[in-house]
């Protein structure tokens, strides 16, 4: 069975600092990986996804993530945090076949301090 | 194009009552999934529908049910509500199942409060 572990339920960074949100997955085969963002009282919005090909994936709002098969990781980064980045971030995994639903991590709440 | 529409946005119900939530997927999307989001459990999968058929079901009691109509709109129903059913219920639509790399688009959710 697939699973996702997000290290740190809450991360706090200063405005302009590096953002690093950690995600490790468990899967018997290389999966598809996703990062979603959720703003208060909103649904989830896709930030970026890894399917095949280049392991460094660029997403919206300056975020990127690198798929590292050897480490079973898919950490999300952004070089310089902005106040508007404060939100909850979810890492998710999907099987290649798509016959199983998206499995989400517990989420990491990002706070940005002025 | 219009996004995923969930109605109502907010709902307050009393224990023991039942509730029906609605989800209209993006035009052309035929797969609809439902998730329950709570602070303690995070995002938990409820069920997935495609072509009016339930494809997958999460680990929830039989009080939780759903259906999909021929126009791909979906409803979920919770009977005999319990306090623990208070949550944000999210609907996601995608083109079709069987494509693991297909993006799921989420609605804004229905916030259900059981008192």
mmCIF file of C-alpha atoms in Angstrom:
data_model
loop_
_atom_site.group_PDB
_atom_site.id
_atom_site.type_symbol
_atom_site.label_atom_id
_atom_site.label_comp_id
_atom_site.label_asym_id
_atom_site.label_seq_id
_atom_site.Cartn_x
_atom_site.Cartn_y
_atom_site.Cartn_z
ATOM 1 C CA UNK A 1 0.000 0.000 0.000
ATOM 2 C CA UNK A 2 1.115 3.506 -0.696
ATOM 3 C CA UNK A 3 1.671 6.066 2.040
ATOM 4 C CA UNK A 4 3.045 9.566 2.453
ATOM 5 C CA UNK A 5 4.863 11.057 5.426
ATOM 6 C CA UNK A 6 5.265 14.776 5.805
ATOM 7 C CA UNK A 7 7.875 15.726 8.368
ATOM 8 C CA UNK A 8 6.755 18.614 10.506
ATOM 9 C CA UNK A 9 3.116 19.552 10.943
ATOM 10 C CA UNK A 10 4.100 23.212 11.237
ATOM 11 C CA UNK A 11 6.998 25.080 9.663
ATOM 12 C CA UNK A 12 7.732 28.727 10.318
ATOM 13 C CA UNK A 13 10.081 30.829 8.172
ATOM 14 C CA UNK A 14 10.930 34.496 7.864
ATOM 15 C CA UNK A 15 9.892 36.433 4.812
ATOM 16 C CA UNK A 16 12.619 36.074 2.189
ATOM 17 C CA UNK A 17 14.009 32.873 3.694
ATOM 18 C CA UNK A 18 14.182 29.461 2.050
ATOM 19 C CA UNK A 19 11.097 27.284 2.310
ATOM 20 C CA UNK A 20 11.669 23.527 2.649
ATOM 21 C CA UNK A 21 8.745 21.183 3.220
ATOM 22 C CA UNK A 22 9.605 17.518 3.471
ATOM 23 C CA UNK A 23 7.743 14.584 1.961
ATOM 24 C CA UNK A 24 8.681 10.907 1.921
ATOM 25 C CA UNK A 25 6.596 8.261 0.224
ATOM 26 C CA UNK A 26 6.275 4.535 0.452
ATOM 27 C CA UNK A 27 5.423 2.647 -2.707
ATOM 28 C CA UNK A 28 6.397 -0.660 -4.239
ATOM 29 C CA UNK A 29 6.865 1.012 -7.605
ATOM 30 C CA UNK A 30 7.760 4.586 -8.533
ATOM 31 C CA UNK A 31 4.523 6.497 -8.203
ATOM 32 C CA UNK A 32 3.183 9.787 -9.413
ATOM 33 C CA UNK A 33 3.730 12.520 -6.822
ATOM 34 C CA UNK A 34 1.890 15.759 -6.202
ATOM 35 C CA UNK A 35 2.047 18.827 -4.003
ATOM 36 C CA UNK A 36 -1.182 20.674 -3.263
ATOM 37 C CA UNK A 37 -1.724 23.931 -1.361
ATOM 38 C CA UNK A 38 -4.779 24.846 0.668
ATOM 39 C CA UNK A 39 -5.594 28.372 1.780
ATOM 40 C CA UNK A 40 -8.034 28.907 4.687
ATOM 41 C CA UNK A 41 -11.591 27.853 3.883
ATOM 42 C CA UNK A 42 -10.607 26.814 0.373
ATOM 43 C CA UNK A 43 -10.165 23.603 -1.548
ATOM 44 C CA UNK A 44 -6.831 22.200 -2.678
ATOM 45 C CA UNK A 45 -4.890 23.678 -5.575
ATOM 46 C CA UNK A 46 -2.208 21.760 -7.447
ATOM 47 C CA UNK A 47 1.266 23.302 -7.073
ATOM 48 C CA UNK A 48 3.225 20.773 -9.107
ATOM 49 C CA UNK A 49 3.417 17.113 -10.027
ATOM 50 C CA UNK A 50 6.000 14.510 -10.940
ATOM 51 C CA UNK A 51 5.037 11.868 -13.452
ATOM 52 C CA UNK A 52 8.010 10.838 -15.551
ATOM 53 C CA UNK A 53 11.090 12.473 -17.005
ATOM 54 C CA UNK A 54 12.974 15.293 -15.317
ATOM 55 C CA UNK A 55 13.227 14.750 -11.599
ATOM 56 C CA UNK A 56 13.270 18.474 -10.801
ATOM 57 C CA UNK A 57 9.771 19.763 -11.236
ATOM 58 C CA UNK A 58 8.825 23.425 -11.319
ATOM 59 C CA UNK A 59 5.398 24.546 -10.234
ATOM 60 C CA UNK A 60 3.380 27.668 -9.719
ATOM 61 C CA UNK A 61 4.275 30.575 -7.419
ATOM 62 C CA UNK A 62 8.007 29.834 -7.600
ATOM 63 C CA UNK A 63 7.830 26.416 -5.960
ATOM 64 C CA UNK A 64 9.772 23.390 -7.121
ATOM 65 C CA UNK A 65 10.317 19.823 -5.945
ATOM 66 C CA UNK A 66 12.861 17.145 -6.679
ATOM 67 C CA UNK A 67 12.005 13.473 -6.980
ATOM 68 C CA UNK A 68 14.753 11.357 -5.402
ATOM 69 C CA UNK A 69 14.041 7.689 -5.922
ATOM 70 C CA UNK A 70 16.973 6.514 -3.779
ATOM 71 C CA UNK A 71 15.657 8.530 -0.843
ATOM 72 C CA UNK A 72 11.949 8.003 -1.654
ATOM 73 C CA UNK A 73 11.557 11.747 -1.188
ATOM 74 C CA UNK A 74 9.773 14.589 -2.943
ATOM 75 C CA UNK A 75 10.627 17.695 -0.919
ATOM 76 C CA UNK A 76 9.084 21.051 -1.823
ATOM 77 C CA UNK A 77 11.243 24.178 -1.896
ATOM 78 C CA UNK A 78 11.002 27.867 -2.658
ATOM 79 C CA UNK A 79 14.084 30.101 -2.538
ATOM 80 C CA UNK A 80 12.403 33.108 -0.950
ATOM 81 C CA UNK A 81 9.227 32.982 1.137
ATOM 82 C CA UNK A 82 6.487 35.535 0.684
ATOM 83 C CA UNK A 83 3.733 36.387 3.130
ATOM 84 C CA UNK A 84 1.197 35.050 0.639
ATOM 85 C CA UNK A 85 2.786 31.577 0.866
ATOM 86 C CA UNK A 86 1.280 31.050 4.323
ATOM 87 C CA UNK A 87 -1.035 28.079 3.855
ATOM 88 C CA UNK A 88 -1.277 24.326 4.378
ATOM 89 C CA UNK A 89 0.666 22.112 2.001
ATOM 90 C CA UNK A 90 -0.127 18.509 1.191
ATOM 91 C CA UNK A 91 2.020 15.911 -0.504
ATOM 92 C CA UNK A 92 0.120 13.143 -2.304
ATOM 93 C CA UNK A 93 0.930 9.935 -4.148
ATOM 94 C CA UNK A 94 -0.911 8.148 -6.907
ATOM 95 C CA UNK A 95 -0.322 4.761 -8.469
ATOM 96 C CA UNK A 96 0.817 4.460 -12.075
ATOM 97 C CA UNK A 97 -2.393 2.704 -12.983
ATOM 98 C CA UNK A 98 -4.569 5.330 -11.379
ATOM 99 C CA UNK A 99 -6.781 2.571 -10.052
ATOM 100 C CA UNK A 100 -6.276 3.647 -6.473
ATOM 101 C CA UNK A 101 -7.214 7.054 -5.101
ATOM 102 C CA UNK A 102 -4.796 9.813 -4.209
ATOM 103 C CA UNK A 103 -3.185 9.203 -0.828
ATOM 104 C CA UNK A 104 -2.363 12.381 1.071
ATOM 105 C CA UNK A 105 0.100 13.192 3.808
ATOM 106 C CA UNK A 106 -1.148 14.829 6.994
ATOM 107 C CA UNK A 107 -0.150 18.254 5.739
ATOM 108 C CA UNK A 108 2.343 20.922 6.809
ATOM 109 C CA UNK A 109 1.167 24.354 7.859
ATOM 110 C CA UNK A 110 3.561 27.037 6.671
ATOM 111 C CA UNK A 111 3.745 30.318 8.569
ATOM 112 C CA UNK A 112 5.696 33.263 7.164
ATOM 113 C CA UNK A 113 6.951 35.849 9.621
ATOM 114 C CA UNK A 114 7.468 39.431 8.527
ATOM 115 C CA UNK B 1 -14.057 27.192 -17.644
ATOM 116 C CA UNK B 2 -16.013 26.788 -14.431
ATOM 117 C CA UNK B 3 -14.346 24.884 -11.617
ATOM 118 C CA UNK B 4 -15.711 22.226 -9.327
ATOM 119 C CA UNK B 5 -18.817 23.476 -7.561
ATOM 120 C CA UNK B 6 -19.850 22.172 -4.182
ATOM 121 C CA UNK B 7 -23.100 23.085 -2.485
ATOM 122 C CA UNK B 8 -23.840 24.128 0.116
ATOM 123 C CA UNK B 9 -20.637 25.758 1.411
ATOM 124 C CA UNK B 10 -21.702 25.600 5.038
ATOM 125 C CA UNK B 11 -24.157 23.372 6.844
ATOM 126 C CA UNK B 12 -25.182 22.908 10.464
ATOM 127 C CA UNK B 13 -27.051 19.756 11.394
ATOM 128 C CA UNK B 14 -28.180 18.070 14.581
ATOM 129 C CA UNK B 15 -27.019 14.639 15.711
ATOM 130 C CA UNK B 16 -29.164 11.902 14.247
ATOM 131 C CA UNK B 17 -30.172 13.883 11.174
ATOM 132 C CA UNK B 18 -29.070 13.095 7.664
ATOM 133 C CA UNK B 19 -27.399 15.349 5.121
ATOM 134 C CA UNK B 20 -26.829 15.413 1.371
ATOM 135 C CA UNK B 21 -23.922 17.240 -0.216
ATOM 136 C CA UNK B 22 -23.655 18.018 -3.902
ATOM 137 C CA UNK B 23 -20.736 18.253 -6.297
ATOM 138 C CA UNK B 24 -20.745 19.414 -9.910
ATOM 139 C CA UNK B 25 -17.475 18.496 -11.648
ATOM 140 C CA UNK B 26 -15.693 20.474 -14.321
ATOM 141 C CA UNK B 27 -17.402 20.127 -17.671
ATOM 142 C CA UNK B 28 -16.080 17.044 -19.442
ATOM 143 C CA UNK B 29 -14.738 15.443 -16.284
ATOM 144 C CA UNK B 30 -16.319 12.091 -15.602
ATOM 145 C CA UNK B 31 -14.561 10.985 -12.430
ATOM 146 C CA UNK B 32 -15.571 12.364 -9.031
ATOM 147 C CA UNK B 33 -13.917 11.594 -5.704
ATOM 148 C CA UNK B 34 -14.927 12.627 -2.201
ATOM 149 C CA UNK B 35 -12.629 13.284 0.757
ATOM 150 C CA UNK B 36 -13.254 14.090 4.404
ATOM 151 C CA UNK B 37 -10.842 16.545 5.995
ATOM 152 C CA UNK B 38 -10.516 16.893 9.768
ATOM 153 C CA UNK B 39 -7.738 18.411 11.903
ATOM 154 C CA UNK B 40 -6.965 15.067 13.522
ATOM 155 C CA UNK B 41 -7.170 12.664 10.582
ATOM 156 C CA UNK B 42 -6.232 14.918 7.686
ATOM 157 C CA UNK B 43 -7.589 14.076 4.240
ATOM 158 C CA UNK B 44 -9.301 10.716 4.098
ATOM 159 C CA UNK B 45 -10.709 9.173 0.960
ATOM 160 C CA UNK B 46 -14.414 8.406 1.001
ATOM 161 C CA UNK B 47 -15.304 7.123 -2.472
ATOM 162 C CA UNK B 48 -14.766 7.561 -6.178
ATOM 163 C CA UNK B 49 -17.349 7.433 -8.954
ATOM 164 C CA UNK B 50 -17.021 7.070 -12.691
ATOM 165 C CA UNK B 51 -19.848 6.621 -15.170
ATOM 166 C CA UNK B 52 -22.372 6.335 -12.336
ATOM 167 C CA UNK B 53 -20.428 3.427 -10.797
ATOM 168 C CA UNK B 54 -18.506 3.410 -7.552
ATOM 169 C CA UNK B 55 -14.913 2.408 -8.353
ATOM 170 C CA UNK B 56 -13.284 2.715 -4.970
ATOM 171 C CA UNK B 57 -14.465 3.098 -1.411
ATOM 172 C CA UNK B 58 -12.565 4.216 1.651
ATOM 173 C CA UNK B 59 -12.787 2.845 5.142
ATOM 174 C CA UNK B 60 -15.937 4.606 6.329
ATOM 175 C CA UNK B 61 -19.111 3.164 7.875
ATOM 176 C CA UNK B 62 -22.161 2.419 5.790
ATOM 177 C CA UNK B 63 -23.765 5.669 6.983
ATOM 178 C CA UNK B 64 -21.681 7.329 4.291
ATOM 179 C CA UNK B 65 -22.970 6.752 0.790
ATOM 180 C CA UNK B 66 -22.815 8.420 -2.558
ATOM 181 C CA UNK B 67 -23.979 8.307 -6.099
ATOM 182 C CA UNK B 68 -23.236 9.801 -9.484
ATOM 183 C CA UNK B 69 -25.720 10.884 -12.095
ATOM 184 C CA UNK B 70 -25.556 10.577 -15.855
ATOM 185 C CA UNK B 71 -24.330 14.187 -16.140
ATOM 186 C CA UNK B 72 -21.408 13.287 -13.820
ATOM 187 C CA UNK B 73 -22.767 15.344 -10.932
ATOM 188 C CA UNK B 74 -22.352 13.538 -7.647
ATOM 189 C CA UNK B 75 -23.985 13.554 -4.263
ATOM 190 C CA UNK B 76 -22.887 12.109 -0.969
ATOM 191 C CA UNK B 77 -25.193 11.333 1.885
ATOM 192 C CA UNK B 78 -24.472 10.856 5.553
ATOM 193 C CA UNK B 79 -27.239 9.355 7.654
ATOM 194 C CA UNK B 80 -27.633 9.349 11.438
ATOM 195 C CA UNK B 81 -25.102 12.118 11.880
ATOM 196 C CA UNK B 82 -22.598 11.947 14.723
ATOM 197 C CA UNK B 83 -20.563 14.754 16.260
ATOM 198 C CA UNK B 84 -17.444 13.193 14.756
ATOM 199 C CA UNK B 85 -18.806 13.721 11.248
ATOM 200 C CA UNK B 86 -18.088 17.428 11.578
ATOM 201 C CA UNK B 87 -15.542 18.097 8.860
ATOM 202 C CA UNK B 88 -14.765 19.758 5.580
ATOM 203 C CA UNK B 89 -15.986 17.526 2.765
ATOM 204 C CA UNK B 90 -14.059 17.985 -0.449
ATOM 205 C CA UNK B 91 -14.992 16.848 -3.902
ATOM 206 C CA UNK B 92 -12.427 16.398 -6.653
ATOM 207 C CA UNK B 93 -13.020 15.869 -10.341
ATOM 208 C CA UNK B 94 -10.729 14.501 -13.015
ATOM 209 C CA UNK B 95 -11.062 13.501 -16.638
ATOM 210 C CA UNK B 96 -11.228 9.777 -16.027
ATOM 211 C CA UNK B 97 -9.788 7.150 -13.712
ATOM 212 C CA UNK B 98 -7.041 4.787 -14.654
ATOM 213 C CA UNK B 99 -4.674 7.656 -15.329
ATOM 214 C CA UNK B 100 -2.460 8.106 -12.310
ATOM 215 C CA UNK B 101 -0.923 11.278 -13.623
ATOM 216 C CA UNK B 102 -4.216 13.005 -14.183
ATOM 217 C CA UNK B 103 -4.657 16.116 -12.097
ATOM 218 C CA UNK B 104 -7.543 16.171 -9.653
ATOM 219 C CA UNK B 105 -9.299 19.533 -9.352
ATOM 220 C CA UNK B 106 -10.855 20.266 -5.993
ATOM 221 C CA UNK B 107 -13.925 22.225 -5.056
ATOM 222 C CA UNK B 108 -13.980 24.657 -2.140
ATOM 223 C CA UNK B 109 -15.649 22.098 0.057
ATOM 224 C CA UNK B 110 -18.706 21.896 2.263
ATOM 225 C CA UNK B 111 -18.097 22.662 5.915
ATOM 226 C CA UNK B 112 -20.439 20.402 7.922
ATOM 227 C CA UNK B 113 -20.945 21.074 11.605
ATOM 228 C CA UNK B 114 -22.903 18.560 13.664
ATOM 229 C CA UNK B 115 -24.266 19.847 16.975
#
